PDB file of C-alpha atoms in Angstrom:
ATOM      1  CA  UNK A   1       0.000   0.000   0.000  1.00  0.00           C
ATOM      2  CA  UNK A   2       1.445   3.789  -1.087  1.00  0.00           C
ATOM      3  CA  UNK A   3       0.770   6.219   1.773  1.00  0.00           C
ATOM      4  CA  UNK A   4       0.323   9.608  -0.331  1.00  0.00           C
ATOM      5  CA  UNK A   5       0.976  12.849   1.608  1.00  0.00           C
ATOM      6  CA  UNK A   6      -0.327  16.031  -0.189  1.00  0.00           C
ATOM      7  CA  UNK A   7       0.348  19.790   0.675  1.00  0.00           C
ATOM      8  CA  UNK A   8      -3.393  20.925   1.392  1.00  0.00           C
ATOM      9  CA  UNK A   9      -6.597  19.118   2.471  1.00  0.00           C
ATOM     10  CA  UNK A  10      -8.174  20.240  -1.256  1.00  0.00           C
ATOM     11  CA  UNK A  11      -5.373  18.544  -3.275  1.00  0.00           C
ATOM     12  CA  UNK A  12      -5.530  15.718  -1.298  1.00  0.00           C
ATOM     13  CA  UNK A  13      -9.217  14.903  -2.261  1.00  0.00           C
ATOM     14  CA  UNK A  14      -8.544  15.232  -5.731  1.00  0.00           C
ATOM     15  CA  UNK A  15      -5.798  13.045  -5.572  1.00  0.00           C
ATOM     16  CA  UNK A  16      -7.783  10.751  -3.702  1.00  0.00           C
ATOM     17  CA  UNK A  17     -11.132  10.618  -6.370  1.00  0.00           C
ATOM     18  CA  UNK A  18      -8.428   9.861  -9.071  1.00  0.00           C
ATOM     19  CA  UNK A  19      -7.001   6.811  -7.433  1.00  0.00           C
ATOM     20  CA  UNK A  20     -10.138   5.723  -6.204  1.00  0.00           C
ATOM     21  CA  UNK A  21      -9.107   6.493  -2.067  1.00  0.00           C
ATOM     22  CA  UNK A  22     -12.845   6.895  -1.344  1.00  0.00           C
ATOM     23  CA  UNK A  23     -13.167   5.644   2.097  1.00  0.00           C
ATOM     24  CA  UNK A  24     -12.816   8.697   4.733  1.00  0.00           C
ATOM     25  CA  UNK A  25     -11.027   8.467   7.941  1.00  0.00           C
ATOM     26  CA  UNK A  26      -9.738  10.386  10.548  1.00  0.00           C
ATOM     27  CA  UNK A  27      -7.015  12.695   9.019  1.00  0.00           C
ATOM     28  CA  UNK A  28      -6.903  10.606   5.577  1.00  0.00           C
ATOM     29  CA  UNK A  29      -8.716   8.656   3.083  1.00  0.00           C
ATOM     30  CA  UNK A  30      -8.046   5.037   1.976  1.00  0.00           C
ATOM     31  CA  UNK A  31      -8.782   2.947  -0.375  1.00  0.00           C
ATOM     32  CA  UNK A  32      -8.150   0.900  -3.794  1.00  0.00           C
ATOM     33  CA  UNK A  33      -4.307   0.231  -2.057  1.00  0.00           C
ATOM     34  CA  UNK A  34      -3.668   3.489  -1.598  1.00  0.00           C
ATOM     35  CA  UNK A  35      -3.780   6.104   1.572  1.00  0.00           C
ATOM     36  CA  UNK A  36      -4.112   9.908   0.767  1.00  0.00           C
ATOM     37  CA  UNK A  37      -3.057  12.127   3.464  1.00  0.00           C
ATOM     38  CA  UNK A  38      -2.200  15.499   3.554  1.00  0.00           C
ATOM     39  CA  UNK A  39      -0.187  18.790   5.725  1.00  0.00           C
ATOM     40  CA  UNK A  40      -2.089  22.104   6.809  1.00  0.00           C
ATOM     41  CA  UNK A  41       1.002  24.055   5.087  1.00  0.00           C
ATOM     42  CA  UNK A  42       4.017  23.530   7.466  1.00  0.00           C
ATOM     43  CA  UNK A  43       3.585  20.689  10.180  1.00  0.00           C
ATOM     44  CA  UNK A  44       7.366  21.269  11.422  1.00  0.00           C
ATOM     45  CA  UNK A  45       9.325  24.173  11.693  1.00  0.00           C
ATOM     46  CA  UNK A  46      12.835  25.053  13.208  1.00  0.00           C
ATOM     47  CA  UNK A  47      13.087  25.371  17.196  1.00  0.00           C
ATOM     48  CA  UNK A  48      13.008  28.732  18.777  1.00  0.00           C
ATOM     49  CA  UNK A  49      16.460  29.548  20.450  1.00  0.00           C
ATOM     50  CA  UNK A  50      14.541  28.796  23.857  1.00  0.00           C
ATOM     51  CA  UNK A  51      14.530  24.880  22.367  1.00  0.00           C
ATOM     52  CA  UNK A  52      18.763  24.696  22.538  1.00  0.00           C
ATOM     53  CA  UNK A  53      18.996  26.897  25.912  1.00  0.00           C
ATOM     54  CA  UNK A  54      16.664  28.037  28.418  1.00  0.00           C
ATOM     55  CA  UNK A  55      18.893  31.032  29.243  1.00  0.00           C
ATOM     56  CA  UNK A  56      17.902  31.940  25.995  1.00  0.00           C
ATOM     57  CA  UNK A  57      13.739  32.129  26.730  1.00  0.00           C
ATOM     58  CA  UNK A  58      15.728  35.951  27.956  1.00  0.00           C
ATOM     59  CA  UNK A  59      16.386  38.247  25.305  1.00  0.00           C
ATOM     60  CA  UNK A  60      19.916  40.074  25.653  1.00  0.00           C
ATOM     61  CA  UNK A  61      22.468  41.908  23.975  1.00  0.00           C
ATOM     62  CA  UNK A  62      25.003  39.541  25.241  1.00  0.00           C
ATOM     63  CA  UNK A  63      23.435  36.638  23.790  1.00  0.00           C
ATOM     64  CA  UNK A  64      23.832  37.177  20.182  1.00  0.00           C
ATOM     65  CA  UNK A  65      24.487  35.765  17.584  1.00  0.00           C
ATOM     66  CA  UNK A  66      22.867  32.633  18.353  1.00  0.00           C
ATOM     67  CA  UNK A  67      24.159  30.080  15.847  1.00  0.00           C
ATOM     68  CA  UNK A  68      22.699  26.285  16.587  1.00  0.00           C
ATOM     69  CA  UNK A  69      25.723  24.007  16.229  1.00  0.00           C
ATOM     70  CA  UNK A  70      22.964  21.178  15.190  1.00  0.00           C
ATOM     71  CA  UNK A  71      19.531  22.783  13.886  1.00  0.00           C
ATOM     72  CA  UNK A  72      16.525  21.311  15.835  1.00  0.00           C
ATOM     73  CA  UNK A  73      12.775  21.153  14.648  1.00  0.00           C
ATOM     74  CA  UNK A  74       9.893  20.907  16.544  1.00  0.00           C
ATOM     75  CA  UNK A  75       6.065  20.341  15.862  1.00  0.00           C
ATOM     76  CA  UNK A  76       4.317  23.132  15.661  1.00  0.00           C
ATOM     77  CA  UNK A  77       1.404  23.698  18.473  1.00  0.00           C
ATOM     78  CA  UNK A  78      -1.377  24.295  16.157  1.00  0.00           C
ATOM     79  CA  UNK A  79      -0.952  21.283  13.558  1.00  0.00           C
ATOM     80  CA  UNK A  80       0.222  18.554  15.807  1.00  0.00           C
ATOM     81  CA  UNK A  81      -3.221  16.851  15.132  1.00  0.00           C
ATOM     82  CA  UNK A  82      -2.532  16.260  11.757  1.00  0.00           C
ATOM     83  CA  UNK A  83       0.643  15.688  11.967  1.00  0.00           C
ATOM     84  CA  UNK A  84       0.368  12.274  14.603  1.00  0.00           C
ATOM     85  CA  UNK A  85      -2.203  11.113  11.910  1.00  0.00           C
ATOM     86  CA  UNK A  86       0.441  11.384   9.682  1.00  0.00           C
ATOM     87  CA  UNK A  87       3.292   9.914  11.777  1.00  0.00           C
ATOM     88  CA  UNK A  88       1.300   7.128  12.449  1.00  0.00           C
ATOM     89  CA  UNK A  89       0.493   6.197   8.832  1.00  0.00           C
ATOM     90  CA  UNK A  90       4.395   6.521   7.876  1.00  0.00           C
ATOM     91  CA  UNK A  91       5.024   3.646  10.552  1.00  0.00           C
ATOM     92  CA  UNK A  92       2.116   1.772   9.756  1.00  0.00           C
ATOM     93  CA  UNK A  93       3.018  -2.009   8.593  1.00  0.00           C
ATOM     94  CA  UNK A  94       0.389  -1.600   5.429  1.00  0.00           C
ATOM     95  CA  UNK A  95       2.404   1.148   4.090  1.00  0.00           C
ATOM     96  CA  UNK A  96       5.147  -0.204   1.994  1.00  0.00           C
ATOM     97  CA  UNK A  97       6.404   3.193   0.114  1.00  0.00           C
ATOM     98  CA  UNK A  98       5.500   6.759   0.061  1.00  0.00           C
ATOM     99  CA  UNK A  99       4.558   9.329  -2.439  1.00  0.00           C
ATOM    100  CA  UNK A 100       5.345  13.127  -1.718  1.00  0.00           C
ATOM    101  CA  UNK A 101       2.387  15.297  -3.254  1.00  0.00           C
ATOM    102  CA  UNK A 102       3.395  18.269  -1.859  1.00  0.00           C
ATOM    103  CA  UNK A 103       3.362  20.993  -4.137  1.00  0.00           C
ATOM    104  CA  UNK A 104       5.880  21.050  -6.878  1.00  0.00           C
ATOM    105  CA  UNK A 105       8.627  23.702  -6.086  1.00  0.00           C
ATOM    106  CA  UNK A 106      11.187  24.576  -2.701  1.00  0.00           C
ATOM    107  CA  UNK A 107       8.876  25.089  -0.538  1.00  0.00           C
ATOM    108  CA  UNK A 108       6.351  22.213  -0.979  1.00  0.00           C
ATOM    109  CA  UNK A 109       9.577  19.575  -1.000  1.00  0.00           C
ATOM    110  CA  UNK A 110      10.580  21.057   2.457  1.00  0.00           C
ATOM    111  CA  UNK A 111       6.900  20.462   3.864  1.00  0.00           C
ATOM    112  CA  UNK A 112       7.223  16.883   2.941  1.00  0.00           C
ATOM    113  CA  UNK A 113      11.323  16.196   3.848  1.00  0.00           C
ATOM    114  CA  UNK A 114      11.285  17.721   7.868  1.00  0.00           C
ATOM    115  CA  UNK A 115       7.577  15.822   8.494  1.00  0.00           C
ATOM    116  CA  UNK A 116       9.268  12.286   7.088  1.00  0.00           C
ATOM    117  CA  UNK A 117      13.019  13.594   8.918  1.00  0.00           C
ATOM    118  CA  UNK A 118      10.854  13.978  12.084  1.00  0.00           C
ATOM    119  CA  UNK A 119       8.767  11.109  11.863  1.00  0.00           C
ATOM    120  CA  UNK A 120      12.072   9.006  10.718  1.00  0.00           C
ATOM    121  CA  UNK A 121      10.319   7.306   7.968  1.00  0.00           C
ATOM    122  CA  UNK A 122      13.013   5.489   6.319  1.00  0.00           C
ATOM    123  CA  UNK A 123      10.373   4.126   3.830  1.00  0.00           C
ATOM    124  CA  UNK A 124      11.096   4.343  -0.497  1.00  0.00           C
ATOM    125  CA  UNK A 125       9.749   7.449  -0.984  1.00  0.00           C
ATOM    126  CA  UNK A 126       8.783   8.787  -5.129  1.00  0.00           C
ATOM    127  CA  UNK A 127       7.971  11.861  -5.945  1.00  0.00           C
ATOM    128  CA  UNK A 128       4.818  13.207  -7.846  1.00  0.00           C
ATOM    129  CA  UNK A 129       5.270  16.523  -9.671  1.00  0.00           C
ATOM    130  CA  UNK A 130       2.405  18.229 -11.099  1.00  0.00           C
ATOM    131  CA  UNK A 131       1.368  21.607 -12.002  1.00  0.00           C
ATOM    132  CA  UNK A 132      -2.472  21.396 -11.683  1.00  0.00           C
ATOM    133  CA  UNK A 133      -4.807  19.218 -10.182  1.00  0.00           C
ATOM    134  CA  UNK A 134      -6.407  18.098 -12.837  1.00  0.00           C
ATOM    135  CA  UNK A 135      -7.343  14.671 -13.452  1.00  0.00           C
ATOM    136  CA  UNK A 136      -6.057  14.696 -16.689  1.00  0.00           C
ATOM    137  CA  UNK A 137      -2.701  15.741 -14.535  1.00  0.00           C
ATOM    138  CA  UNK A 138      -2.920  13.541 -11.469  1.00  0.00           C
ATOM    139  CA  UNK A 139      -3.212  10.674 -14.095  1.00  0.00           C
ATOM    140  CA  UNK A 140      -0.207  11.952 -15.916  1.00  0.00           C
ATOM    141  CA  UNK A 141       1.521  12.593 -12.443  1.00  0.00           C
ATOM    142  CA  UNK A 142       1.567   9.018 -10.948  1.00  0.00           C
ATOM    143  CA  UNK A 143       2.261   7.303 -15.038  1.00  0.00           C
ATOM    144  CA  UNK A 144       5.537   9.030 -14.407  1.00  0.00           C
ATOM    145  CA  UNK A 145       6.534   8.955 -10.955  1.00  0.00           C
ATOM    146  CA  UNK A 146      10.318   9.842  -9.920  1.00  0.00           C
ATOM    147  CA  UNK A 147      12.635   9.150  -7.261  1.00  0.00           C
ATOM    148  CA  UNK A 148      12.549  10.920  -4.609  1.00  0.00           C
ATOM    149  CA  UNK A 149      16.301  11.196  -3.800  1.00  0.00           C
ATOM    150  CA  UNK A 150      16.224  13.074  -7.493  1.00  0.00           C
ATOM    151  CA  UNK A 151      14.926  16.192  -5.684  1.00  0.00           C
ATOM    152  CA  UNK A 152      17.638  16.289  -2.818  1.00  0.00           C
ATOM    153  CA  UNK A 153      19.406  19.000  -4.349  1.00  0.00           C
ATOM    154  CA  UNK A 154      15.733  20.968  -4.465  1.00  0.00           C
ATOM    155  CA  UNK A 155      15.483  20.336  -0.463  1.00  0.00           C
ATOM    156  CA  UNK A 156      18.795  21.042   0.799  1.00  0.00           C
ATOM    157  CA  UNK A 157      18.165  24.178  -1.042  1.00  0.00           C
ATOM    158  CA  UNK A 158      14.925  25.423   0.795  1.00  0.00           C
ATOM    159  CA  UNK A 159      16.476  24.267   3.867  1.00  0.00           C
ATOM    160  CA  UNK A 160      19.458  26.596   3.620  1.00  0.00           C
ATOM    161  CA  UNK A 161      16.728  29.030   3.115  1.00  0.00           C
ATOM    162  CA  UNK A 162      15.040  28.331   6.103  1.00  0.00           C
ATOM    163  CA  UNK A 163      17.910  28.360   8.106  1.00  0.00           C
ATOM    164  CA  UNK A 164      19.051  31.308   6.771  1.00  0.00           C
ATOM    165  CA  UNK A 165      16.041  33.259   7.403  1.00  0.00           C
ATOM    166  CA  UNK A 166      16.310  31.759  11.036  1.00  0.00           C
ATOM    167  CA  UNK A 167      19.481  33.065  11.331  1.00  0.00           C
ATOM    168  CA  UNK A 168      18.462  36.926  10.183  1.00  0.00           C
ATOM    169  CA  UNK A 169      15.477  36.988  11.742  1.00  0.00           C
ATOM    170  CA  UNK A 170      16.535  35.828  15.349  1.00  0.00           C
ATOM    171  CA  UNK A 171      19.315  37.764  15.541  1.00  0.00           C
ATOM    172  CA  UNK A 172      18.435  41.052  13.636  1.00  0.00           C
ATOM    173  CA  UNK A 173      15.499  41.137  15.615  1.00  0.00           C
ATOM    174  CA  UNK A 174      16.705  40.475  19.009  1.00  0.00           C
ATOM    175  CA  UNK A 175      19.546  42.797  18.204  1.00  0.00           C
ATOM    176  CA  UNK A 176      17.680  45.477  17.477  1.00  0.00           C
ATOM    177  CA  UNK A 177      14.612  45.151  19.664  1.00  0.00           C
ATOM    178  CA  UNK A 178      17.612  45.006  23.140  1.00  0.00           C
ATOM    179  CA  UNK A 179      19.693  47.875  21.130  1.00  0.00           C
ATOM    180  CA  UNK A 180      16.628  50.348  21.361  1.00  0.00           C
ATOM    181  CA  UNK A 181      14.419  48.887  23.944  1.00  0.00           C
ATOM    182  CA  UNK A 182      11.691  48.670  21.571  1.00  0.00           C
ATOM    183  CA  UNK A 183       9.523  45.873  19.929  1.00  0.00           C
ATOM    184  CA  UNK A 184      11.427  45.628  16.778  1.00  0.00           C
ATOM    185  CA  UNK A 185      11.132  42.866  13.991  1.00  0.00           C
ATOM    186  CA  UNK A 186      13.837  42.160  11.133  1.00  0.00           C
ATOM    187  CA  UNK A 187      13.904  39.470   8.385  1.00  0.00           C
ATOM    188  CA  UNK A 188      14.936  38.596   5.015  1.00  0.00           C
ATOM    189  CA  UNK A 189      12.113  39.278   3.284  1.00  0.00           C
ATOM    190  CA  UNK A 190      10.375  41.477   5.193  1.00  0.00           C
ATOM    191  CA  UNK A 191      12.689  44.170   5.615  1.00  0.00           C
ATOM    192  CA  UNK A 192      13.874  45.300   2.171  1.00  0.00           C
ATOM    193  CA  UNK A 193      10.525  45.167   1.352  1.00  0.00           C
ATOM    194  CA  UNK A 194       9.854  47.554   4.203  1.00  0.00           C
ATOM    195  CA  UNK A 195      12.517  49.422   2.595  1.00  0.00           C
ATOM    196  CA  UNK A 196      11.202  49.616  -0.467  1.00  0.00           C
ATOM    197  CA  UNK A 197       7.692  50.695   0.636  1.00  0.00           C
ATOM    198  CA  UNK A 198       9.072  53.572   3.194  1.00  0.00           C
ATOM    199  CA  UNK A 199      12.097  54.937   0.132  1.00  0.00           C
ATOM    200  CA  UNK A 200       8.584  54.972  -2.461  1.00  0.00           C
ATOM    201  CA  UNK A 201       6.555  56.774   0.058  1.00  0.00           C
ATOM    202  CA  UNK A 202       9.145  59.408   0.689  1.00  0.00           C
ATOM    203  CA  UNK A 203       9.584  60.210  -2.774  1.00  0.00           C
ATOM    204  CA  UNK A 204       5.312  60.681  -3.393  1.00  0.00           C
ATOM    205  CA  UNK A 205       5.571  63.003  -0.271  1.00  0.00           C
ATOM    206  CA  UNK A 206       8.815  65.167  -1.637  1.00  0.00           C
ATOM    207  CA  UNK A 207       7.393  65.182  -4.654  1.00  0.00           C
ATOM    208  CA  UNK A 208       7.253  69.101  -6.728  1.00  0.00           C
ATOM    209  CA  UNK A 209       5.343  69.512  -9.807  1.00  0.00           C
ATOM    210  CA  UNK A 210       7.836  71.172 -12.396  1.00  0.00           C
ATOM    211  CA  UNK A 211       6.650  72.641 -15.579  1.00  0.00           C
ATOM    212  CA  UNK A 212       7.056  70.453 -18.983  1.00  0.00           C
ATOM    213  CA  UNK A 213       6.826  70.999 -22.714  1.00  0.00           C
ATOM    214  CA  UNK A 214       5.435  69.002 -25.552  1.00  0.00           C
ATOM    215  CA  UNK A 215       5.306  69.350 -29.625  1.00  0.00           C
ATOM    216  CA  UNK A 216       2.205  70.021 -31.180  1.00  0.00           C
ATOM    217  CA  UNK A 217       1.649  69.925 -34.984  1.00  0.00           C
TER     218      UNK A 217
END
């Protein structure tokens, strides 16, 4: 039996009608030798600094930079639910292989990699990589399955992003919120585009009409 683990609760029911997974359970749907599961978007995500030292729970100057020597991941509080269902169908004796659904680009190959790393599902896992979830496409998707270790390049890619963005945004923000006493958050992405926003805003606000010419014939 192939224990199928889609990205979002919608993609996993089309996934399911096309292989004929009818039967709904708790967290899943089974059927026709095959068990369609899915994620609520990210099921495991990198430990807070707390995680490595308690002396950390205390934000201080002195602190920084905190770099883990070995990154941990924990469960997140709000999906842990789903994500025993799905622990407990990666160990289940039925299941002989599994097929990551996730969706098909950096982020949806993380979802899928730290949930079977976590649940340390050593199982044969393929990959299905589809554009649309179409049945036309699901079809096309499963004809042509790959190998999951062909996407390891894909994954150790999103995770240096992760990390990296861990790495910014713990310390950037810790740094600046002890530096000035103030609430202050910092990150990759969220700060240039800050930037961005605040340099655009300035220049509507200096802004002075001038006086401009055209041709007329």
């Amino acid at each position: 039996m192939q224990l199928v683990i889609a990205e979002k609760p919608s993609v996993a029911q089309s996934i399911a009608g096309v292989l004929g997974a009818t039967e709904r359970k708790d967290g899943y749907m089974e059927g026709n030798d095959y068990i369609v599961s899915w994620c609520v978007g990210h099921l495991i995500e990198l430990a807070q600094p707390e995680s490595y030292d308690e002396a950390l729970q205390k934000w201080t100057y002195e602190s920084l930079p905190i770099i883990p020597d070995t990154w941990q991941h924990e469960v997140k509080s709000d999906t842990k639910a789903q994500y025993k269902v799905l622990y407990q169908l990666m160990h289940d004796n039925r299941v002989d292989s599994v097929v990551c659904a996730t969706d098909a680009g950096r982020e949806g190959e993380l979802v899928a990699r730290w949930i079977l790393d976590k649940s340390g599902c050593h199982k044969p896992i393929r990959r299905l990589w589809i554009s649309s979830v179409t049945d036309k496409a699901i079809k096309e998707g499963f004809a042509h399955l790959k190998d999951g270790r062909a996407y390891n390049d894909l994954y150790h890619a999103a995770r240096s992003r992760a990390e990296a963005d861990w790495l910014v945004g713990i310390n950037a923000t810790r740094a600046l919120t002890c530096k000035y006493n103030a609430q202050l958050s910092c990150g990759r992405v969220q700060t240039p585009t800050l930037a961005m926003i605040a340099h655009r805003e300035q220049q509507i606000r200096s802004f002075k009409p001038e006086d401009y010419y055209g041709l007329r014939c």
